[in-house]
Amino acid sequence: MQRQVALIKQSLFDQGYLDEQFIELEELQDDANPNFVEEVATLYFKDSARLISNIEQALERGSFDFNRLDNYMHQFKGSSTSIGASKVKTECTMFREYCRVGNVEGCLRTFKQLKKEHATLRKKLEQYFQASK
Amino acid sequence: MAGEVPNLEASKLTALVVDDNFVNQSVHHKLLDRLGIKNDVVSNGQEAVDVHCSGRNYDLILMDMDMPIMNGIQATRRLREMGIESKIAGVTTRAEEEEVKEFMEAGLNDFQEKPLTISKLVSILHNLELYVQT
């Protein structure tokens, strides 16, 4: 089981889903808070689900308020950075670049990719935490 | 350095985390806990001002820049106008020179780019001469 945990974790890093910030969080776990990383991950996915929903609604309206979209994505990038969600963070950065230049097509394309990376990360982390129990 | 928590004597320091992001609040709170620093958490600059108006005081304030209602720059300025002399460290993902300059000029003592880690927090404490390593 330990080996399975190690393999899942290694694949998350090898495939670029996580970066060293995740290890920093794991180092904060102690006897008082043995599930700290899982708790932070839960917070992250709750918060990011809200942001994805807000962005979807904003995009569906079709009015493309790039300032509002950029604000949402700034928050999303901030959370992703703090948990070490590397691929999601990269997509957030790209989306913000497209907002900056007012590129609707770029925003839509990047957001689609971001949701895909986010969903994959969520699934893999769920497997990791489940295997770690 | 990752994972190496300095061997500190029991800290009597107190800190205030000012950040609107729940993930950051949780991580920064835990980082401070890990170094034995008792800390409170608020969600924006206005709450940071309010908590000081209520009479609380802290050795260190970790101040995010982008927050609703009152951002970090406004809050830092306001706290300094109120005569608050606590050490204030700006912690933000924004690292453009002009933005950092404006934040520092508002009254920061130090600045670190997110994500915050144990080593960055120790660096803040060292820079601000807030503890002595045993």
XYZ file of C-alpha atoms in Angstrom:
267
model
C 0.000 0.000 0.000
C 2.875 2.329 0.870
C 4.339 1.610 -2.540
C 1.054 2.487 -4.215
C 0.966 5.791 -2.325
C 4.524 6.543 -3.379
C 3.761 5.704 -7.013
C 0.675 7.912 -7.134
C 2.605 10.775 -5.580
C 5.569 10.342 -7.918
C 3.308 10.352 -10.960
C 1.661 13.587 -9.798
C 5.072 15.232 -9.725
C 6.451 13.587 -12.867
C 3.414 14.645 -14.886
C 3.674 18.202 -13.563
C 0.390 18.297 -11.669
C 2.134 19.179 -8.410
C 5.247 21.140 -7.508
C 7.467 21.492 -4.417
C 4.857 23.620 -2.611
C 2.859 20.405 -2.037
C 5.867 18.922 -0.252
C 6.078 22.069 1.897
C 2.467 21.444 2.949
C 3.167 17.785 3.727
C 6.052 18.872 5.951
C 3.555 20.884 8.021
C 1.604 17.758 8.961
C 2.168 16.617 12.505
C 0.443 14.579 15.199
C -1.838 17.494 16.010
C -2.918 17.833 12.361
C -2.242 14.498 10.628
C -4.663 15.291 7.778
C -3.607 18.871 7.184
C -2.849 18.474 3.478
C -6.118 16.678 2.773
C -7.992 19.423 4.655
C -6.245 22.137 2.636
C -6.926 20.215 -0.587
C -10.617 19.977 0.349
C -10.692 23.729 0.941
C -8.965 24.292 -2.391
C -11.401 22.179 -4.397
C -14.398 23.780 -2.680
C -13.040 27.252 -3.426
C -11.991 26.418 -6.970
C -15.405 24.873 -7.758
C -16.970 28.193 -6.777
C -14.535 30.122 -8.962
C -15.065 27.799 -11.941
C -18.823 28.273 -11.588
C -18.430 32.072 -11.411
C -16.208 32.099 -14.489
C -18.578 29.799 -16.416
C -21.485 32.093 -15.652
C -19.482 35.138 -16.678
C -18.456 33.479 -19.974
C -21.990 32.261 -20.710
C -23.318 35.780 -20.391
C -21.224 36.575 -23.424
C -20.381 40.094 -22.344
C -16.762 39.206 -21.508
C -15.932 41.518 -18.653
C -12.193 40.862 -18.801
C -11.539 42.709 -15.527
C -14.010 40.529 -13.644
C -12.672 37.376 -15.301
C -9.115 38.407 -14.455
C -10.092 38.964 -10.808
C -11.602 35.493 -10.560
C -8.570 33.971 -12.194
C -6.212 35.898 -9.906
C -7.929 34.262 -6.935
C -7.788 30.870 -8.627
C -4.097 31.276 -9.364
C -3.440 32.301 -5.770
C -5.054 29.182 -4.330
C -3.414 26.940 -6.896
C 0.005 28.411 -6.094
C -0.460 27.844 -2.370
C -1.322 24.171 -2.754
C 1.295 23.457 -5.433
C -1.189 22.792 -8.239
C 1.324 23.503 -10.958
C -0.565 22.711 -14.184
C -3.687 24.538 -13.004
C -1.551 27.538 -12.045
C -0.023 27.613 -15.524
C -3.452 27.615 -17.175
C -4.562 30.434 -14.840
C -1.554 32.493 -15.943
C -2.333 31.882 -19.621
C -5.978 32.786 -19.150
C -4.974 36.064 -17.522
C -2.698 36.838 -20.443
C -5.597 36.338 -22.831
C -7.747 38.600 -20.622
C -5.057 41.243 -20.743
C -5.153 41.357 -24.537
C -8.909 40.804 -24.773
C -8.645 37.486 -26.632
C -12.004 35.746 -26.216
C -11.080 32.618 -28.138
C -7.903 32.210 -26.105
C -9.841 32.594 -22.856
C -12.392 29.975 -23.839
C -9.767 27.512 -25.028
C -7.594 27.944 -21.938
C -10.545 27.682 -19.581
C -11.514 24.368 -21.159
C -7.984 23.064 -20.621
C -7.917 24.431 -17.074
C -11.086 22.566 -16.144
C -9.607 19.378 -17.567
C -6.350 19.737 -15.584
C -8.298 20.661 -12.457
C -10.574 17.601 -12.752
C -7.587 15.294 -13.295
C -5.763 16.739 -10.303
C -8.835 16.324 -8.141
C -9.259 12.680 -9.132
C -5.575 11.835 -8.626
C -5.402 13.568 -5.244
C -8.545 11.731 -4.107
C -6.819 8.465 -5.039
C -3.658 9.563 -3.221
C -5.445 10.509 -0.004
C -7.565 7.358 -0.113
C -4.480 5.186 -0.571
C -2.723 7.040 2.275
C -5.373 6.114 4.861
C 15.759 23.832 3.483
C 12.236 22.516 2.768
C 11.041 20.568 5.790
C 13.757 21.871 8.133
C 11.944 23.677 10.931
C 14.452 25.708 12.917
C 15.008 24.665 16.517
C 13.380 27.679 18.119
C 12.738 28.255 21.761
C 9.044 28.536 22.592
C 7.915 31.616 20.809
C 5.997 34.351 22.590
C 5.373 36.105 19.302
C 1.899 36.836 18.006
C 0.829 37.375 14.420
C -2.139 38.396 12.306
C -2.819 36.784 8.920
C -4.652 39.146 6.554
C -5.797 37.312 3.416
C -9.138 36.844 1.654
C -8.265 33.406 0.275
C -9.306 30.479 2.483
C -6.512 28.231 1.263
C -3.888 30.877 2.020
C -5.449 31.583 5.402
C -5.189 27.911 6.296
C -1.614 27.526 5.067
C -0.286 30.732 6.632
C -2.025 29.962 9.929
C -0.414 26.522 9.976
C 3.021 27.861 9.038
C 2.904 30.274 11.963
C 1.565 27.547 14.270
C 4.490 25.375 13.282
C 6.906 28.035 14.466
C 5.024 28.361 17.741
C 3.565 31.749 16.835
C 0.022 32.291 18.113
C -1.977 33.890 15.336
C -5.356 35.227 14.322
C -6.792 35.355 10.810
C -8.884 38.051 9.129
C -10.205 38.242 5.575
C -9.454 41.767 4.405
C -7.763 45.023 5.266
C -10.847 46.499 6.923
C -11.023 43.578 9.349
C -7.320 44.058 10.075
C -7.970 47.693 10.950
C -11.057 46.781 12.995
C -9.222 44.188 15.057
C -6.599 46.804 15.966
C -9.326 49.348 16.811
C -10.685 46.783 19.252
C -7.390 46.933 21.108
C -5.561 43.864 19.780
C -1.939 44.151 18.849
C 0.490 41.779 17.137
C 4.247 41.460 16.704
C 3.882 40.521 13.047
C 1.224 41.090 10.394
C 1.273 39.016 7.186
C -0.541 41.261 4.718
C -1.892 40.111 1.357
C -2.148 42.786 -1.336
C -5.339 42.037 -3.265
C -8.377 41.879 -1.007
C -11.934 43.152 -1.264
C -13.301 46.076 0.785
C -9.816 47.301 1.759
C -6.684 46.002 0.043
C -3.260 45.464 1.592
C -1.816 48.781 0.496
C -4.733 50.755 1.924
C -4.740 48.696 5.130
C -0.998 49.104 5.657
C -1.263 52.867 5.198
C -4.228 53.042 7.570
C -2.501 50.982 10.266
C 0.590 53.188 10.105
C -1.622 56.313 10.302
C -3.168 54.795 13.423
C 0.306 54.545 14.915
C 0.532 50.755 14.700
C 4.230 49.882 14.867
C 3.916 46.123 14.378
C 6.190 44.599 11.757
C 4.176 44.221 8.575
C 5.329 41.803 5.878
C 3.615 41.963 2.504
C 2.899 38.516 1.075
C 1.509 38.437 -2.440
C 1.695 36.752 -5.826
C 2.196 40.153 -7.437
C 5.872 40.774 -7.901
C 6.069 43.520 -10.538
C 8.600 46.129 -9.387
C 6.124 49.016 -9.425
C 3.531 47.070 -7.433
C 6.081 45.968 -4.827
C 7.383 49.550 -4.566
C 3.889 50.915 -3.929
C 3.243 48.242 -1.320
C 6.565 48.885 0.448
C 5.976 52.630 0.432
C 2.637 52.116 2.164
C 4.613 51.092 5.241
C 5.801 47.498 4.952
C 8.893 46.271 6.781
C 9.447 43.311 4.485
C 8.011 41.573 1.436
C 7.842 37.962 0.282
C 6.399 36.482 -2.869
C 3.822 33.735 -2.449
C 3.676 30.837 -1.944
C 4.776 31.267 1.644
C 6.966 28.474 2.984
C 8.650 27.777 6.303
C 11.962 29.072 4.985
C 10.400 32.295 3.638
C 8.642 32.840 6.963
C 11.894 32.261 8.862
C 13.535 34.743 6.510
C 10.852 37.324 7.365
C 11.423 36.746 11.087
C 15.180 37.092 10.650
C 14.890 40.229 8.515
C 12.579 41.802 11.062
C 14.727 40.608 14.020
C 11.711 38.965 15.599
C 13.422 35.911 17.080
C 16.767 34.476 18.044
C 17.589 30.968 16.929
C 18.649 28.679 19.773
